[in-house]
Coordinates of C-alpha atoms and ligand atoms in Angstrom, one line a residue:
M1 CA -20.2 7.8 13.0
A2 CA -16.9 6.0 12.8
I3 CA -13.7 7.1 11.2
S4 CA -11.5 4.1 10.6
A5 CA -8.3 3.2 8.8
I6 CA -7.1 0.0 7.2
V7 CA -3.3 -0.1 7.2
G8 CA -0.4 -2.4 6.6
I9 CA 1.7 -3.5 9.6
N10 CA 4.7 -4.9 7.8
W11 CA 6.3 -4.6 4.3
G12 CA 3.0 -4.2 2.4
D13 CA 1.0 -6.9 0.5
E14 CA -0.6 -8.0 3.7
G15 CA -4.0 -8.3 2.1
K16 CA -5.3 -4.8 2.9
G17 CA -7.4 -4.6 -0.4
R18 CA -9.2 -7.7 0.7
M19 CA -10.0 -6.3 4.1
V20 CA -11.1 -2.9 2.7
D21 CA -13.4 -4.8 0.2
L22 CA -14.9 -6.7 3.1
L23 CA -15.4 -3.7 5.4
T24 CA -16.5 -1.0 2.9
D25 CA -20.0 -2.3 3.3
D26 CA -20.1 -0.4 6.6
Y27 CA -18.7 2.9 5.3
D28 CA -20.0 5.7 3.2
V29 CA -16.7 7.0 2.0
V30 CA -13.3 5.3 1.3
V31 CA -10.2 7.4 1.0
R32 CA -6.7 6.8 -0.3
Y33 CA -4.4 9.3 1.3
Q34 CA -0.9 8.5 0.2
G35 CA 1.2 6.7 -2.4
G36 CA 0.6 6.1 -6.0
G37 CA 0.2 3.3 -8.5
N38 CA 3.4 1.6 -7.4
A39 CA 1.8 -1.1 -5.3
G40 CA -1.3 -3.2 -5.8
H41 CA -4.2 -4.5 -4.0
T42 CA -5.8 -7.7 -5.2
V43 CA -9.5 -7.9 -4.6
I44 CA -11.7 -10.8 -5.5
N45 CA -15.5 -10.4 -5.3
E46 CA -18.7 -11.1 -7.3
H47 CA -17.5 -8.9 -10.2
G48 CA -14.3 -10.9 -10.7
K49 CA -10.6 -10.5 -9.8
F50 CA -9.0 -7.1 -9.8
A51 CA -5.5 -5.7 -9.3
L52 CA -6.1 -2.1 -8.0
H53 CA -3.2 0.3 -7.9
L54 CA -4.7 3.7 -7.5
L55 CA -8.4 3.3 -7.2
P56 CA -9.7 2.9 -3.6
S57 CA -11.0 -0.6 -2.9
G58 CA -14.5 0.8 -2.2
V59 CA -15.3 1.2 -5.9
F60 CA -17.1 -2.2 -6.0
R61 CA -19.7 -1.2 -3.4
K62 CA -22.8 0.6 -4.6
G63 CA -23.3 4.0 -2.8
V64 CA -19.7 4.2 -1.6
V65 CA -17.9 7.5 -2.5
N66 CA -14.2 6.8 -3.2
I67 CA -11.7 9.6 -2.8
L68 CA -8.1 10.1 -4.0
G69 CA -6.8 12.6 -1.4
N70 CA -4.3 15.3 -1.8
G71 CA -1.5 13.0 -0.5
V72 CA -1.7 10.7 -3.4
A73 CA 0.7 10.7 -6.4
L74 CA -1.8 11.1 -9.3
D75 CA -0.7 9.4 -12.5
A76 CA -3.5 10.3 -14.8
E77 CA -2.5 7.8 -17.5
N78 CA -2.3 4.8 -15.1
L79 CA -5.5 5.9 -13.3
W80 CA -7.4 6.1 -16.6
N81 CA -6.2 2.7 -17.7
E82 CA -7.2 1.3 -14.4
I83 CA -10.6 2.9 -14.6
Q84 CA -11.1 1.4 -18.0
G85 CA -10.1 -2.1 -16.8
V86 CA -12.6 -2.0 -14.0
V87 CA -15.4 -0.5 -16.1
D88 CA -14.8 -3.2 -18.7
Q89 CA -15.5 -5.8 -16.0
G90 CA -18.9 -4.2 -15.4
V91 CA -18.1 -1.9 -12.4
P92 CA -19.3 1.7 -13.0
I93 CA -16.9 4.5 -12.2
T94 CA -18.4 7.9 -12.4
P95 CA -17.8 11.4 -10.8
E96 CA -20.5 10.2 -8.3
N97 CA -18.5 7.4 -6.9
L98 CA -14.9 8.6 -7.6
K99 CA -13.6 12.0 -6.6
I100 CA -10.1 13.2 -7.0
S101 CA -8.7 16.0 -4.9
D102 CA -7.9 19.2 -6.8
R103 CA -4.9 19.4 -4.5
C104 CA -3.4 16.1 -5.7
S105 CA -0.1 16.7 -7.5
L106 CA 0.2 15.2 -10.9
L107 CA 2.7 12.5 -11.5
L108 CA 4.1 13.4 -15.0
P109 CA 5.9 11.2 -17.6
W110 CA 9.2 12.8 -16.6
H111 CA 8.9 11.3 -13.1
R112 CA 8.7 7.8 -14.4
E113 CA 11.6 8.5 -16.8
L114 CA 13.7 9.9 -14.0
D115 CA 13.0 6.9 -11.8
G116 CA 14.3 4.6 -14.5
L117 CA 17.4 6.8 -15.2
E118 CA 18.3 6.8 -11.4
E119 CA 17.8 3.1 -11.0
A120 CA 20.1 2.6 -14.0
R121 CA 22.7 4.9 -12.5
L122 CA 22.6 3.0 -9.2
K123 CA 23.2 -0.3 -10.9
D124 CA 23.6 -3.0 -8.1
K125 CA 23.1 -0.4 -5.4
K126 CA 19.5 0.2 -6.4
Y127 CA 16.6 0.3 -3.8
G128 CA 14.2 -1.8 -5.8
S129 CA 12.0 1.0 -7.2
T130 CA 9.0 -0.1 -9.2
R131 CA 9.9 2.7 -11.6
Q132 CA 6.5 4.3 -11.4
G133 CA 8.1 7.7 -10.7
I134 CA 7.0 7.8 -7.1
A135 CA 10.3 8.9 -5.5
P136 CA 11.0 11.7 -8.1
F137 CA 7.4 12.8 -7.7
Y138 CA 7.5 13.2 -4.0
S139 CA 10.9 14.9 -4.1
D140 CA 9.4 17.5 -6.5
K141 CA 6.4 17.9 -4.3
Y142 CA 8.6 18.8 -1.4
Q143 CA 10.4 21.3 -3.6
K144 CA 7.0 22.8 -4.6
K145 CA 7.7 21.9 -8.2
T146 CA 4.6 19.9 -9.1
V147 CA 1.4 20.7 -10.9
L148 CA -1.9 20.4 -8.9
A149 CA -4.8 18.5 -10.5
G150 CA -7.0 21.6 -10.1
E151 CA -4.7 23.5 -12.4
L152 CA -6.2 21.6 -15.3
F153 CA -9.1 24.1 -15.0
Y154 CA -6.7 27.0 -15.6
P155 CA -5.2 26.1 -19.0
E156 CA -3.2 29.3 -19.6
Q157 CA -1.6 29.3 -16.2
L158 CA -1.0 25.6 -16.6
R159 CA 1.0 25.9 -19.7
A160 CA 3.2 28.7 -18.3
H161 CA 3.7 26.6 -15.1
I162 CA 4.7 23.5 -17.1
E163 CA 7.1 25.6 -19.3
D164 CA 8.8 26.8 -16.1
L165 CA 9.1 23.4 -14.6
L166 CA 10.2 21.8 -17.9
E167 CA 13.1 24.2 -18.2
W168 CA 14.3 23.2 -14.7
K169 CA 13.5 19.5 -15.1
N170 CA 15.4 19.2 -18.4
L171 CA 18.5 20.4 -16.7
T172 CA 18.5 17.2 -14.6
I173 CA 17.4 15.0 -17.5
T174 CA 20.1 16.2 -19.9
R175 CA 23.0 17.4 -17.7
V176 CA 22.8 14.9 -14.9
Y177 CA 21.7 11.8 -16.8
G178 CA 22.7 12.7 -20.3
A179 CA 19.3 11.8 -21.6
E180 CA 17.1 13.4 -24.2
P181 CA 15.1 16.5 -23.0
T182 CA 11.4 16.3 -22.6
K183 CA 9.5 18.4 -25.2
I184 CA 6.8 20.8 -24.2
D185 CA 4.5 19.6 -27.0
D186 CA 4.7 16.0 -26.0
L187 CA 3.9 16.9 -22.4
M188 CA 1.0 19.2 -23.4
A189 CA -0.4 16.5 -25.6
W190 CA -0.2 14.0 -22.7
L191 CA -2.0 16.4 -20.5
A192 CA -4.6 17.2 -23.1
D193 CA -5.3 13.5 -23.4
F194 CA -5.2 12.1 -19.9
G195 CA -5.8 15.4 -18.0
E196 CA -9.0 15.9 -19.9
K197 CA -10.1 12.3 -19.1
I198 CA -9.8 12.6 -15.4
K199 CA -11.0 16.2 -15.2
P200 CA -14.6 15.3 -14.5
F201 CA -13.6 13.6 -11.3
I202 CA -11.6 16.5 -9.8
C203 CA -13.1 18.6 -7.0
D204 CA -12.4 19.9 -3.6
T205 CA -12.4 16.6 -1.8
G206 CA -11.3 18.1 1.5
A207 CA -14.5 20.2 1.6
F208 CA -16.5 17.1 0.6
L209 CA -15.0 15.1 3.5
R210 CA -15.4 17.8 6.1
K211 CA -19.1 18.0 5.1
A212 CA -19.5 14.3 5.1
D213 CA -18.0 14.1 8.6
K214 CA -20.3 16.8 9.9
E215 CA -23.3 14.9 8.5
G216 CA -22.2 11.8 10.4
K217 CA -21.1 9.8 7.4
S218 CA -18.7 6.9 8.2
I219 CA -15.2 7.3 6.6
L220 CA -12.6 4.6 5.9
F221 CA -9.0 5.5 5.1
E222 CA -7.2 3.0 3.0
A223 CA -3.4 2.9 3.1
Q224 CA -0.9 1.5 0.6
L225 CA 2.1 -0.5 1.7
G226 CA 3.0 -1.0 5.4
A227 CA 4.5 0.6 8.5
L228 CA 8.0 -0.8 7.7
R229 CA 7.9 1.1 4.3
D230 CA 6.8 4.4 6.0
L231 CA 9.0 7.3 4.9
D232 CA 9.7 8.4 8.5
F233 CA 9.4 5.2 10.6
G234 CA 10.2 2.4 8.1
I235 CA 13.5 0.8 7.1
V236 CA 15.1 3.9 5.6
P237 CA 16.1 4.1 2.8
Y238 CA 14.2 1.0 1.7
T239 CA 10.9 2.8 2.3
T240 CA 8.4 4.3 0.0
S241 CA 8.4 8.0 -0.5
S242 CA 5.2 8.8 1.4
N243 CA 3.8 8.1 4.9
A244 CA 2.0 4.8 5.0
I245 CA 1.0 5.2 8.7
A246 CA -2.6 5.9 9.7
A247 CA -1.5 9.2 11.4
Y248 CA -0.9 10.7 8.0
A249 CA -4.5 10.1 6.8
P250 CA -5.9 13.4 8.2
V251 CA -3.2 15.3 6.3
G252 CA -3.3 13.3 3.1
S253 CA -7.1 13.5 2.9
G254 CA -7.8 17.1 3.8
L255 CA -9.9 15.9 6.8
T256 CA -7.3 17.5 9.0
G257 CA -9.2 17.2 12.3
A258 CA -10.0 13.5 11.8
K259 CA -9.8 11.4 14.9
I260 CA -9.4 7.8 13.8
E261 CA -11.2 5.6 16.2
N262 CA -10.4 2.2 14.7
V263 CA -7.1 1.4 13.1
V264 CA -7.3 -2.1 11.6
G265 CA -3.7 -3.3 11.0
V266 CA -3.3 -6.0 8.5
V267 CA -0.7 -8.7 9.2
K268 CA -0.1 -11.8 7.0
A269 CA 0.2 -15.1 8.8
Y270 CA 3.8 -15.2 7.5
S271 CA 6.1 -12.5 6.1
T272 CA 6.7 -11.3 2.6
C273 CA 8.8 -8.4 1.3
V274 CA 9.2 -7.0 -2.2
G275 CA 12.4 -5.4 -3.3
E276 CA 15.7 -4.7 -1.6
G277 CA 16.8 -4.1 2.0
P278 CA 17.2 -6.0 5.2
F279 CA 14.6 -8.7 5.8
T280 CA 15.7 -10.4 8.9
C281 CA 13.3 -13.3 9.0
E282 CA 14.0 -14.3 5.3
M283 CA 13.9 -18.0 4.4
F284 CA 15.8 -19.4 1.4
G285 CA 15.9 -22.5 -0.7
P286 CA 13.2 -25.1 -1.1
E287 CA 11.4 -24.1 2.1
A288 CA 11.0 -20.6 0.8
E289 CA 10.0 -21.8 -2.6
K290 CA 7.3 -23.9 -1.1
L291 CA 5.8 -21.1 0.9
R292 CA 6.0 -18.6 -2.0
E293 CA 4.1 -21.1 -4.2
A294 CA 1.6 -21.9 -1.5
G295 CA 0.9 -18.2 -1.0
G296 CA 1.1 -17.2 -4.6
E297 CA 3.6 -14.5 -3.5
Y298 CA 4.4 -12.7 -6.7
G299 CA 4.0 -8.9 -6.9
A300 CA 0.6 -7.5 -8.0
K301 CA 2.2 -4.7 -10.0
T302 CA 5.5 -6.2 -11.1
G303 CA 5.0 -10.0 -11.0
R304 CA 8.3 -10.2 -9.1
P305 CA 8.7 -13.2 -6.8
R306 CA 8.4 -11.9 -3.2
R307 CA 10.9 -12.7 -0.6
V308 CA 9.3 -14.8 2.1
G309 CA 9.8 -15.8 5.8
P310 CA 7.9 -16.8 8.9
V311 CA 5.8 -14.2 10.8
D312 CA 8.2 -11.7 12.3
I313 CA 7.1 -10.9 15.9
V314 CA 9.7 -8.2 16.4
A315 CA 8.9 -6.3 13.2
T316 CA 5.2 -6.8 13.6
R317 CA 5.1 -5.5 17.2
Y318 CA 6.9 -2.4 16.0
G319 CA 4.5 -2.0 13.1
V320 CA 1.5 -2.3 15.4
E321 CA 3.1 0.6 17.5
C322 CA 3.8 2.8 14.5
Q323 CA 0.3 2.4 13.2
A324 CA -1.3 2.7 16.7
A325 CA -3.4 -0.3 15.6
T326 CA -6.5 -0.9 17.6
A327 CA -7.3 -4.3 16.0
I328 CA -5.5 -6.8 13.7
A329 CA -6.7 -8.7 10.7
L330 CA -4.5 -11.8 10.2
T331 CA -4.6 -12.9 6.6
K332 CA -3.7 -16.0 4.7
L333 CA -3.8 -18.4 7.6
D334 CA -4.9 -21.1 5.1
V335 CA -1.6 -20.9 3.3
L336 CA 0.3 -22.4 6.3
S337 CA -1.9 -25.5 6.5
Y338 CA 0.7 -27.6 4.6
M339 CA 3.3 -27.2 7.3
D340 CA 4.0 -29.8 10.0
K341 CA 5.8 -27.2 12.2
I342 CA 5.2 -23.5 11.8
P343 CA 8.3 -21.4 12.1
V344 CA 8.0 -18.0 13.8
C345 CA 10.7 -15.4 14.2
S346 CA 10.2 -14.7 17.9
H347 CA 13.2 -12.4 18.7
Y348 CA 16.3 -11.0 17.0
L349 CA 19.9 -11.5 17.9
L350 CA 22.0 -8.3 17.7
N351 CA 25.7 -8.3 18.7
G352 CA 25.2 -11.6 20.5
K353 CA 22.2 -10.3 22.6
Q354 CA 18.6 -11.3 22.2
I355 CA 16.4 -8.3 21.6
D356 CA 12.7 -7.6 21.1
E357 CA 12.9 -4.0 20.0
F358 CA 13.0 -3.4 16.2
P359 CA 16.5 -2.1 15.5
F360 CA 17.4 1.3 14.0
P361 CA 17.8 1.0 10.2
A362 CA 21.6 1.1 10.3
A363 CA 21.7 -1.7 12.8
L364 CA 19.1 -3.9 11.1
P365 CA 21.4 -5.6 8.6
L366 CA 23.3 -7.0 11.6
A367 CA 20.3 -8.5 13.2
E368 CA 19.7 -12.3 13.0
P369 CA 16.4 -14.1 13.5
V370 CA 15.6 -16.4 16.5
I371 CA 13.3 -19.0 15.0
E372 CA 11.0 -21.1 17.1
Y373 CA 8.4 -23.6 15.9
L374 CA 4.7 -24.1 16.7
D375 CA 2.8 -27.2 15.9
G376 CA 1.0 -27.2 12.6
W377 CA -2.7 -28.2 12.2
G378 CA -2.4 -30.5 9.2
T379 CA -5.8 -29.8 7.6
D380 CA -7.4 -27.3 5.2
V381 CA -8.9 -24.3 7.2
S382 CA -10.2 -22.4 4.2
K383 CA -13.8 -23.4 5.0
A384 CA -13.7 -22.2 8.5
R385 CA -16.1 -19.3 9.2
K386 CA -16.2 -19.3 13.0
W387 CA -13.4 -19.4 15.5
E388 CA -14.6 -22.8 16.7
D389 CA -14.2 -24.1 13.2
L390 CA -10.4 -23.7 13.4
P391 CA -8.3 -26.6 14.6
E392 CA -6.9 -26.2 18.1
N393 CA -3.3 -25.7 16.8
A394 CA -4.5 -23.0 14.3
Q395 CA -6.2 -21.2 17.2
K396 CA -3.0 -21.5 19.3
Y397 CA -1.0 -20.0 16.4
V398 CA -3.4 -17.0 16.2
L399 CA -3.4 -16.6 20.0
Y400 CA 0.4 -16.8 20.1
I401 CA 0.8 -13.9 17.6
E402 CA -1.9 -11.9 19.4
E403 CA -0.2 -12.2 22.8
Q404 CA 3.2 -11.4 21.3
I405 CA 2.2 -8.3 19.4
G406 CA -0.1 -6.9 22.1
C407 CA -3.1 -6.2 19.9
P408 CA -6.4 -8.1 19.5
I409 CA -6.7 -10.2 16.4
K410 CA -10.3 -9.4 15.4
Y411 CA -10.3 -10.9 11.9
V412 CA -8.8 -14.1 10.7
S413 CA -8.8 -14.5 6.9
V414 CA -8.7 -18.0 5.5
G415 CA -9.1 -17.3 1.8
P416 CA -9.1 -14.5 -0.8
E417 CA -12.9 -14.5 -1.3
R418 CA -15.0 -11.9 0.5
D419 CA -16.7 -14.4 2.9
S420 CA -13.5 -16.4 3.7
I421 CA -13.3 -14.7 7.0
I422 CA -13.6 -15.4 10.8
I423 CA -14.7 -12.4 12.9
R424 CA -13.9 -12.8 16.5
Ligands
LIG1 P1 -2.5 -5.7 -0.3 O1 -1.7 -4.8 -1.2 O2 -2.2 -5.5 1.1 O3 -4.0 -5.7 -0.6 O4 -2.0 -7.1 -0.7 P2 -2.1 -8.0 -2.0 O5 -2.8 -7.4 -3.1 O6 -0.8 -8.6 -2.2 O7 -3.1 -9.1 -1.4 C1 -2.7 -10.3 -0.9 C2 -3.1 -11.4 -1.9 O8 -3.6 -12.5 -1.1 C3 -4.2 -11.2 -2.9 O9 -4.0 -12.0 -4.0 C4 -5.5 -11.7 -2.2 O10 -6.5 -12.1 -3.0 C5 -4.9 -12.8 -1.4 N1 -5.5 -13.0 -0.1 C6 -5.9 -12.1 0.8 N2 -6.3 -12.7 1.9 C7 -6.1 -14.0 1.7 C8 -6.3 -15.2 2.6 O11 -6.7 -15.1 3.7 N3 -6.0 -16.4 2.0 C9 -5.5 -16.5 0.8 N4 -5.2 -17.8 0.3 N5 -5.3 -15.5 -0.1 C10 -5.6 -14.2 0.5

């Protein structure tokens, strides 16, 4: 059966959660393989409206097993609070439908603290961290100085391990940042509380996935953020600290031989970007304000107003290549209905030359957008359910993007609800 991935093509917030929620019906297992609770998926379905940060978006479907793979930054406190929120809205979360890899590293309170201390040190040079501890967490992971979730089952070794790490970590906290040292008792109390709460969900998810794959179960990988935020291929250093591309899913899940047949890349019908860094197609002033309002573009985790712009063909084409997308889901087409003329960023200008290749990060701040306009459709499209229901100019807009980015647009989303979708 199929192994698929749903990934972001741009800066994140493309509407991946909505697409996973739609498509999970066809899958037995949904797996998060990277990132942490630093971004959010918004999902609206028959249970209500949810902002998911760590939980895979398959939790709403009966019978779907949801996995947090070894590549995820596991913040037990945030995860537990998120589980409680979802359970309170009537959605059961049990060790049957949620499994956490014993090889997940634990994001500890000191990671969050260090994130804040570093952003404060950077002052106006900051990268726009969400202060969830993700960057300090992944740095520690690469230094082999993290605790694995499975260590919770070995309390004596765990305490000794934590003591060692704390001695090292407090050097940074006190000598580099001049802050108060973390106390072992506080840390152990935190672990005794939240570690115990998540313990029933922890198991060898790699083995589970390999077995599921052998049995012919269908598996869906769910990414956080988008290609332009990928640690290796994104807009360095304004990336996240993990690999958001589909190619990382086999590593971050433990299904190391996975061949991903379908990579559904999610693209928004216009562009948004949260945080700092070059955003070539950015719009400003009242035009930007109107689009931000129309699309409700405020961060799911932070509430920060998102930067907005027209669809960016150059960046999107690059994102499609990085993700090796086999199909595209174009979301939020309905948001553009108010525009008479729809702006698109068709090319970039770099050093006076028109270019179509996405520039190297150091050259990107020098790039300028080339804006062209397509005709608007002047009518609400949120009730469209078939391709033929879309006005001709809306079809033309979709076909223009499809041709420019060189990947078939299979899904067109015209609203946040599960059924507000056109499948071509
Ligand atoms: P994700 O992290 O990629 O899942 O992105 P977000 O959580 O930021 O999701 C995008 C937002 O847009 C959410 O509030 C969705 O409910 C909403 N949304 C998704 N698709 C559509 C759509 O086609 N039209 C409209 N109007 N809203 C949508």
